[in-house]
Tab-separated table of C-alpha atoms in Angstrom:
chain	number	residue	atom	x	y	z
A	79	MET	CA	1.966	-22.211	-9.124
A	80	LYS	CA	-0.785	-21.131	-6.889
A	81	ASP	CA	-1.116	-17.689	-8.568
A	82	LEU	CA	0.262	-16.439	-5.151
A	83	LEU	CA	3.252	-14.274	-4.266
A	84	THR	CA	4.589	-17.427	-2.346
A	85	ASP	CA	5.097	-19.082	-5.710
A	86	ILE	CA	8.603	-17.371	-5.346
A	87	ALA	CA	10.583	-19.831	-2.917
A	88	GLY	CA	11.628	-18.319	0.244
A	89	VAL	CA	8.741	-15.935	0.460
A	90	ARG	CA	5.859	-16.043	3.084
A	91	VAL	CA	2.772	-13.889	3.738
A	92	GLY	CA	0.720	-13.267	6.815
A	93	HIS	CA	-2.194	-11.269	7.586
A	94	ALA	CA	-3.824	-10.014	10.798
A	95	GLU	CA	-6.973	-7.828	11.131
A	96	ASP	CA	-9.161	-6.196	13.704
A	97	ALA	CA	-13.028	-6.474	12.591
A	98	LYS	CA	-14.084	-3.951	14.958
A	99	VAL	CA	-11.489	-1.428	13.611
A	100	ALA	CA	-12.047	-2.762	10.034
A	101	SER	CA	-8.376	-2.641	9.301
A	102	GLY	CA	-5.300	-4.672	9.444
A	103	ALA	CA	-1.884	-5.602	8.383
A	104	THR	CA	-0.051	-7.836	6.048
A	105	ALA	CA	3.551	-8.913	6.345
A	106	VAL	CA	5.830	-10.307	3.331
A	107	ILE	CA	8.533	-12.208	4.957
A	108	PHE	CA	11.898	-13.169	3.150
A	109	ASP	CA	13.405	-16.493	4.480
A	110	SER	CA	16.746	-14.769	3.422
A	111	PRO	CA	17.387	-10.987	3.133
A	112	ALA	CA	16.193	-10.000	-0.449
A	113	ILE	CA	17.519	-7.239	-2.668
A	114	ALA	CA	14.831	-4.558	-2.752
A	115	ALA	CA	13.858	-1.109	-4.144
A	116	ILE	CA	10.908	1.164	-4.412
A	117	ASP	CA	8.920	3.116	-7.046
A	118	VAL	CA	6.548	5.956	-5.803
A	119	ARG	CA	4.056	7.492	-8.381
A	120	GLY	CA	1.070	8.508	-6.298
A	121	GLY	CA	0.723	12.177	-4.917
A	122	GLY	CA	0.027	11.379	-1.297
A	123	PRO	CA	2.186	8.380	-0.223
A	124	GLY	CA	2.755	6.978	3.144
A	125	THR	CA	6.081	5.028	3.618
A	126	ARG	CA	8.344	3.757	6.063
A	127	GLU	CA	12.367	3.251	5.352
A	128	ASP	CA	11.661	4.395	1.786
A	129	ALA	CA	14.960	6.512	1.961
A	130	LEU	CA	16.849	3.225	2.863
A	131	LEU	CA	15.968	1.775	-0.629
A	132	ASP	CA	17.388	4.780	-2.436
A	133	LEU	CA	20.179	3.587	-4.805
A	134	ALA	CA	22.692	6.076	-3.099
A	135	ASN	CA	22.332	4.475	0.157
A	136	THR	CA	24.272	1.588	1.777
A	137	VAL	CA	21.668	-1.096	2.835
A	138	GLU	CA	20.762	-3.360	-0.255
A	139	ARG	CA	18.728	-6.223	1.274
A	140	VAL	CA	15.707	-6.280	3.439
A	141	ASP	CA	14.179	-8.877	5.876
A	142	ALA	CA	10.557	-8.093	5.327
A	143	ILE	CA	8.090	-5.467	3.791
A	144	ALA	CA	5.033	-4.327	5.882
A	145	LEU	CA	1.965	-3.385	4.316
A	146	SER	CA	-0.892	-1.795	6.388
A	147	GLY	CA	-4.232	-0.003	6.718
A	148	GLY	CA	-4.504	2.950	9.125
A	149	SER	CA	-2.925	5.795	7.195
A	150	ALA	CA	0.131	7.075	9.147
A	151	PHE	CA	-0.956	5.281	12.112
A	152	GLY	CA	-0.322	1.944	10.210
A	153	LEU	CA	3.354	2.707	9.765
A	154	ASP	CA	3.542	1.148	13.365
A	155	ALA	CA	3.052	-2.300	11.652
A	156	GLY	CA	6.481	-2.330	10.429
A	157	GLY	CA	7.678	-1.951	14.071
A	158	GLY	CA	5.652	-5.211	14.745
A	159	VAL	CA	6.989	-7.007	11.835
A	160	GLN	CA	10.546	-5.795	13.025
A	161	ALA	CA	9.933	-7.237	16.722
A	162	TRP	CA	8.961	-10.645	15.436
A	163	LEU	CA	12.145	-10.734	13.117
A	164	ALA	CA	14.210	-9.485	16.188
A	165	GLU	CA	13.043	-12.467	18.152
A	166	GLN	CA	14.227	-14.964	15.209
A	167	GLY	CA	17.617	-13.130	15.502
A	168	ARG	CA	17.070	-11.738	11.990
A	169	GLY	CA	18.560	-8.359	10.755
A	170	PHE	CA	21.367	-6.423	9.519
A	171	ARG	CA	24.289	-7.007	11.807
A	172	ILE	CA	26.637	-4.303	13.191
A	173	ARG	CA	29.136	-6.050	15.589
A	174	GLU	CA	26.678	-7.588	18.169
A	175	ALA	CA	23.640	-5.539	17.242
A	176	VAL	CA	21.040	-6.951	14.968
A	177	ILE	CA	18.528	-4.496	13.327
A	178	PRO	CA	15.750	-6.153	11.128
A	179	VAL	CA	15.138	-4.059	7.851
A	180	VAL	CA	11.559	-3.615	7.293
A	181	PRO	CA	10.309	-1.005	4.812
A	182	GLY	CA	6.509	-0.616	4.492
A	183	ALA	CA	3.628	1.432	3.014
A	184	ILE	CA	0.136	2.242	4.309
A	185	VAL	CA	-3.345	2.902	2.821
A	186	PHE	CA	-6.144	5.328	4.025
A	187	ASP	CA	-9.101	3.374	5.496
A	188	LEU	CA	-10.005	5.438	8.371
A	189	LEU	CA	-13.313	6.306	7.217
A	190	ASN	CA	-14.802	3.076	6.377
A	191	GLY	CA	-17.127	2.681	9.138
A	192	GLY	CA	-14.934	0.890	11.603
A	193	ASP	CA	-14.478	1.927	15.222
A	194	LYS	CA	-10.947	3.919	15.163
A	195	ALA	CA	-11.212	5.164	18.749
A	196	TRP	CA	-8.454	2.902	19.806
A	197	GLY	CA	-7.057	4.988	22.815
A	198	ARG	CA	-3.532	6.326	23.309
A	199	PHE	CA	-1.627	3.596	20.904
A	200	SER	CA	-3.084	2.338	17.591
A	201	PRO	CA	-3.434	-1.553	17.191
A	202	TYR	CA	-1.010	-1.697	14.085
A	203	ARG	CA	2.052	-2.604	15.895
A	204	ASP	CA	0.410	-5.523	17.510
A	205	LEU	CA	-1.263	-6.416	13.968
A	206	GLY	CA	2.072	-6.251	12.236
A	207	TYR	CA	3.575	-8.674	14.877
A	208	ALA	CA	0.627	-10.859	14.444
A	209	ALA	CA	0.837	-10.697	10.598
A	210	ALA	CA	4.600	-11.765	10.646
A	211	ALA	CA	3.880	-14.677	13.132
A	212	ALA	CA	1.024	-15.984	10.955
A	213	ALA	CA	3.171	-15.803	7.748
A	214	GLY	CA	3.099	-19.158	5.534
A	215	THR	CA	2.985	-20.021	1.987
A	216	ASP	CA	-0.870	-20.096	1.749
A	217	PHE	CA	-2.663	-16.918	2.362
A	218	ALA	CA	-6.098	-15.404	1.858
A	219	LEU	CA	-7.411	-12.761	-0.784
A	220	GLY	CA	-9.822	-10.306	-0.525
A	221	SER	CA	-10.862	-8.450	2.476
A	222	VAL	CA	-8.151	-9.667	4.902
A	223	GLY	CA	-5.057	-8.142	6.442
A	224	ALA	CA	-4.244	-4.724	4.884
A	225	GLY	CA	-7.089	-5.056	2.444
A	226	LEU	CA	-9.786	-5.502	5.261
A	227	GLY	CA	-10.657	-1.967	5.038
A	228	ALA	CA	-9.862	-1.166	1.495
A	229	THR	CA	-12.362	0.477	-1.035
A	230	THR	CA	-12.192	1.839	-4.452
A	231	ALA	CA	-14.449	4.394	-6.425
A	232	THR	CA	-17.142	1.726	-7.152
A	233	PHE	CA	-16.497	-1.528	-5.249
A	234	LYS	CA	-14.938	-2.873	-2.140
A	235	GLY	CA	-11.117	-3.184	-2.399
A	236	GLY	CA	-8.885	-5.854	-0.912
A	237	ILE	CA	-5.752	-7.906	-1.152
A	238	GLY	CA	-5.193	-9.658	-4.479
A	239	SER	CA	-2.165	-11.677	-5.763
A	240	ALA	CA	-1.108	-13.324	-9.016
A	241	SER	CA	2.172	-14.937	-10.536
A	242	ALA	CA	3.730	-15.867	-13.850
A	243	VAL	CA	6.833	-17.423	-15.465
A	244	THR	CA	8.766	-15.662	-18.283
A	245	THR	CA	9.997	-17.545	-21.486
A	246	ASN	CA	13.269	-17.968	-19.800
A	247	GLY	CA	11.777	-19.675	-16.590
A	248	LEU	CA	12.099	-16.582	-14.305
A	249	LYS	CA	9.316	-16.536	-11.905
A	250	VAL	CA	7.649	-13.145	-10.819
A	251	ALA	CA	4.642	-12.473	-8.652
A	252	ALA	CA	2.829	-9.835	-6.787
A	253	ILE	CA	0.579	-8.901	-3.738
A	254	MET	CA	-1.505	-5.936	-4.049
A	255	VAL	CA	-3.582	-3.851	-1.567
A	256	VAL	CA	-6.185	-2.195	-3.575
A	257	ASN	CA	-7.622	1.089	-2.183
A	258	ALA	CA	-7.573	3.121	-5.300
A	259	VAL	CA	-9.143	6.578	-5.852
A	260	GLY	CA	-10.263	5.456	-9.133
A	261	SER	CA	-11.860	2.252	-10.421
A	262	VAL	CA	-10.824	-1.247	-11.224
A	263	THR	CA	-14.026	-1.804	-13.226
A	264	ILE	CA	-15.503	-0.281	-16.483
A	265	GLY	CA	-18.200	2.063	-15.956
A	266	ASN	CA	-20.958	0.405	-14.295
A	267	GLY	CA	-20.405	-2.948	-15.658
A	268	PRO	CA	-18.709	-6.109	-14.510
A	269	TRP	CA	-15.744	-5.814	-16.711
A	270	PHE	CA	-12.287	-5.276	-15.175
A	271	TRP	CA	-9.631	-3.053	-16.930
A	272	ALA	CA	-7.139	-5.636	-16.485
A	273	ALA	CA	-9.101	-8.199	-18.560
A	274	PRO	CA	-6.735	-8.569	-21.516
A	275	PHE	CA	-4.233	-10.158	-18.849
A	276	GLU	CA	-6.527	-12.334	-17.229
A	277	GLU	CA	-5.636	-15.933	-16.851
A	278	ASN	CA	-7.833	-18.985	-16.113
A	279	GLY	CA	-10.803	-16.749	-15.284
A	280	GLU	CA	-9.222	-15.700	-12.299
A	281	PHE	CA	-11.465	-12.504	-11.964
A	282	GLY	CA	-14.406	-13.732	-13.474
A	283	GLY	CA	-13.539	-14.398	-17.075
A	284	ARG	CA	-16.088	-11.208	-18.336
A	285	GLY	CA	-13.575	-9.877	-20.644
A	286	LEU	CA	-14.102	-6.336	-22.135
A	287	PRO	CA	-17.170	-4.800	-23.185
A	288	SER	CA	-18.206	-5.151	-26.970
A	289	ALA	CA	-17.658	-1.189	-27.281
A	290	PHE	CA	-16.687	1.498	-25.032
A	291	THR	CA	-19.028	4.383	-24.509
A	292	PRO	CA	-18.423	7.860	-23.135
A	293	ASP	CA	-20.004	7.068	-19.907
A	294	MET	CA	-17.516	4.123	-19.581
A	295	LEU	CA	-14.785	6.366	-19.968
A	296	ALA	CA	-16.066	9.038	-17.585
A	297	MET	CA	-14.041	9.656	-14.599
A	298	ARG	CA	-15.231	7.777	-11.352
A	299	ILE	CA	-13.308	8.656	-8.152
A	300	LYS	CA	-13.924	8.300	-4.365
A	301	GLY	CA	-15.342	11.480	-2.808
A	302	GLY	CA	-16.139	13.204	-6.175
A	303	PRO	CA	-15.165	16.718	-6.139
A	304	ALA	CA	-14.392	16.406	-2.382
A	305	ALA	CA	-11.995	13.727	-2.784
A	306	SER	CA	-8.738	13.940	-0.612
A	307	GLU	CA	-5.254	12.642	-0.913
A	308	ARG	CA	-5.490	10.966	2.284
A	309	GLU	CA	-8.589	8.710	1.201
A	310	ASN	CA	-6.693	6.552	-1.270
A	311	THR	CA	-3.696	4.519	-2.364
A	312	THR	CA	-2.843	1.132	-3.909
A	313	ILE	CA	0.424	-0.475	-2.574
A	314	GLY	CA	2.178	-3.723	-3.231
A	315	VAL	CA	5.081	-6.005	-3.616
A	316	VAL	CA	6.600	-7.601	-6.765
A	317	VAL	CA	9.083	-10.431	-6.200
A	318	THR	CA	11.135	-12.317	-8.655
A	319	ASP	CA	13.682	-15.025	-8.125
A	320	ALA	CA	16.119	-13.505	-10.563
A	321	ILE	CA	19.412	-12.340	-9.487
A	322	LEU	CA	19.271	-8.463	-9.515
A	323	SER	CA	21.307	-5.484	-8.300
A	324	LYS	CA	19.654	-2.929	-6.301
A	325	ALA	CA	19.486	-0.514	-9.383
A	326	GLN	CA	17.806	-3.418	-11.673
A	327	ALA	CA	15.262	-4.128	-8.893
A	328	LYS	CA	14.577	-0.256	-9.167
A	329	ARG	CA	13.994	-0.668	-12.864
A	330	LEU	CA	11.758	-3.765	-12.210
A	331	ALA	CA	9.639	-1.661	-9.949
A	332	MET	CA	9.310	1.112	-12.400
A	333	ILE	CA	8.429	-1.079	-15.290
A	334	ALA	CA	6.102	-3.307	-12.940
A	335	GLN	CA	4.178	-0.189	-11.760
A	336	THR	CA	2.854	0.343	-15.353
A	337	GLY	CA	0.439	-2.403	-14.341
A	338	PHE	CA	-1.400	0.106	-12.147
A	339	ALA	CA	-2.187	1.811	-15.376
A	340	ARG	CA	-3.623	-1.390	-16.862
A	341	ALA	CA	-5.832	-2.015	-13.909
A	342	ILE	CA	-6.939	1.404	-12.499
A	343	TYR	CA	-8.653	4.169	-14.024
A	344	PRO	CA	-7.614	7.029	-13.417
A	345	VAL	CA	-4.208	6.337	-11.584
A	346	HIS	CA	-1.232	7.964	-10.199
A	347	ALA	CA	-3.242	10.973	-9.299
A	348	PRO	CA	-2.630	13.666	-6.762
A	349	LEU	CA	-5.272	11.827	-4.808
A	350	ASP	CA	-3.416	8.543	-4.797
A	351	GLY	CA	-0.346	7.431	-2.785
A	352	ASP	CA	0.619	4.343	-5.114
A	353	VAL	CA	3.786	2.632	-4.156
A	354	LEU	CA	5.504	-0.584	-5.419
A	355	PHE	CA	8.325	-2.315	-3.932
A	356	ALA	CA	10.346	-4.802	-5.850
A	357	ALA	CA	12.480	-7.516	-4.400
A	358	ALA	CA	14.598	-10.214	-5.764
A	359	THR	CA	15.502	-13.500	-4.095
A	360	CYS	CA	18.608	-13.885	-6.457
A	361	GLU	CA	18.278	-17.557	-7.231
A	362	LYS	CA	18.558	-17.436	-11.154
A	363	PRO	CA	20.919	-15.472	-13.502
A	364	ILE	CA	19.278	-12.833	-15.755
A	365	GLU	CA	20.538	-11.073	-19.001
A	366	PRO	CA	20.526	-7.513	-17.991
A	367	LEU	CA	18.862	-6.061	-21.130
A	368	VAL	CA	16.378	-8.076	-23.189
A	369	GLU	CA	15.503	-10.630	-20.189
A	370	LEU	CA	15.067	-7.741	-17.671
A	371	THR	CA	12.816	-5.962	-19.990
A	372	GLU	CA	10.709	-9.101	-20.426
A	373	LEU	CA	10.764	-9.656	-16.606
A	374	GLY	CA	9.357	-6.206	-16.292
A	375	MET	CA	6.719	-6.542	-19.017
A	376	VAL	CA	5.453	-9.796	-17.348
A	377	ALA	CA	5.639	-8.187	-13.900
A	378	ALA	CA	3.301	-5.420	-14.963
A	379	ASN	CA	0.961	-7.973	-16.183
A	380	VAL	CA	0.951	-9.746	-12.781
A	381	VAL	CA	0.579	-6.486	-10.946
A	382	ALA	CA	-2.513	-5.713	-13.057
A	383	ARG	CA	-3.865	-9.134	-12.522
A	384	ALA	CA	-3.267	-9.012	-8.715
A	385	ILE	CA	-5.269	-5.565	-8.513
A	386	ALA	CA	-8.274	-6.998	-10.238
A	387	SER	CA	-7.957	-10.086	-7.997
A	388	GLY	CA	-8.105	-7.884	-4.829
A	389	VAL	CA	-11.462	-6.345	-5.782
A	390	TYR	CA	-12.830	-9.664	-7.336
A	391	ASN	CA	-12.017	-11.489	-4.077
A	392	ALA	CA	-13.345	-8.880	-1.607
A	393	THR	CA	-16.305	-8.890	0.506
A	394	ALA	CA	-18.391	-5.840	1.876
A	395	LEU	CA	-17.871	-4.339	5.228
A	396	PRO	CA	-20.819	-5.083	7.622
A	397	PHE	CA	-21.556	-1.359	8.094
A	398	PRO	CA	-24.392	0.964	7.038
A	399	GLY	CA	-23.732	2.461	3.561
A	400	ALA	CA	-20.477	0.249	2.714
A	401	LEU	CA	-19.483	-0.311	-0.685
A	402	PRO	CA	-20.756	-3.645	-2.275
A	403	ALA	CA	-18.389	-6.195	-3.243
A	404	TRP	CA	-17.968	-7.215	-6.906
A	405	LYS	CA	-19.499	-10.525	-6.240
A	406	ASP	CA	-22.337	-8.921	-4.478
A	407	ARG	CA	-23.646	-7.566	-7.816
A	408	TYR	CA	-22.113	-9.645	-10.505
A	409	GLY	CA	-20.980	-13.036	-8.787
């Protein structure tokens, strides 16, 4: 176990970014189509093919999931991932037609200091293609891919990942792009809200403060009173090797998104666009009540850890006034 999303066999991750634009894309590629669902709780989401994942709709499996910066422009990243998959002959077959199925979600990073004057077409389709082409079992964390331009209320955000195994041997892992309106750390200190779930000092081992003061519990959000729903969002993917139906994957996404609340304060606000995809590679049987409940419980812990990891591993952008990285202050 590498504490990465790719601890789930048959899953690969790739990043691509443009340093001048200060944004990028991340592709989660499934070697075989995976059962998938989505849970949306933020007030300002930006998604691609989310209707496809509705339980009433026909297609159950996806070939990849695209995560991107760029706000609505970044939805083009899914087309780049789709183009790469089409070259591999991957997709949903309707007679001789082959259509790669690539849902996606975006974060708003258009005001982070990068040069967004890209001309007629945004770079995100090409970034999505490059991310898919680069996908492998090892991938970087922090200010890379879709997390390159991400921020939180207090520190630079980024890409985080974590994994775990349930008592019955089911694996679950997450990758998160942390661009929250709120804070992932407590007050002005080094502690992470997700500290109770930390494993092996993966985000600094600072634990929790000895006591909580009113100032620690005060609201810290990006933009203060002028905050906009377009400026925020935490998005991610949780994957398991359990055999799940589409409805069970939806339940997994719902339970796992409670991990947002364990790691971000405040969360699921009108100012956020929080989205979590859940996918199953369907390798191991699962009991549908108690074992699915435990899988969701562990998945929520993994999501919380991945969110803290995204901030812990981030590096500051090289622009005037850029938010500091956690390691700049406490590393």
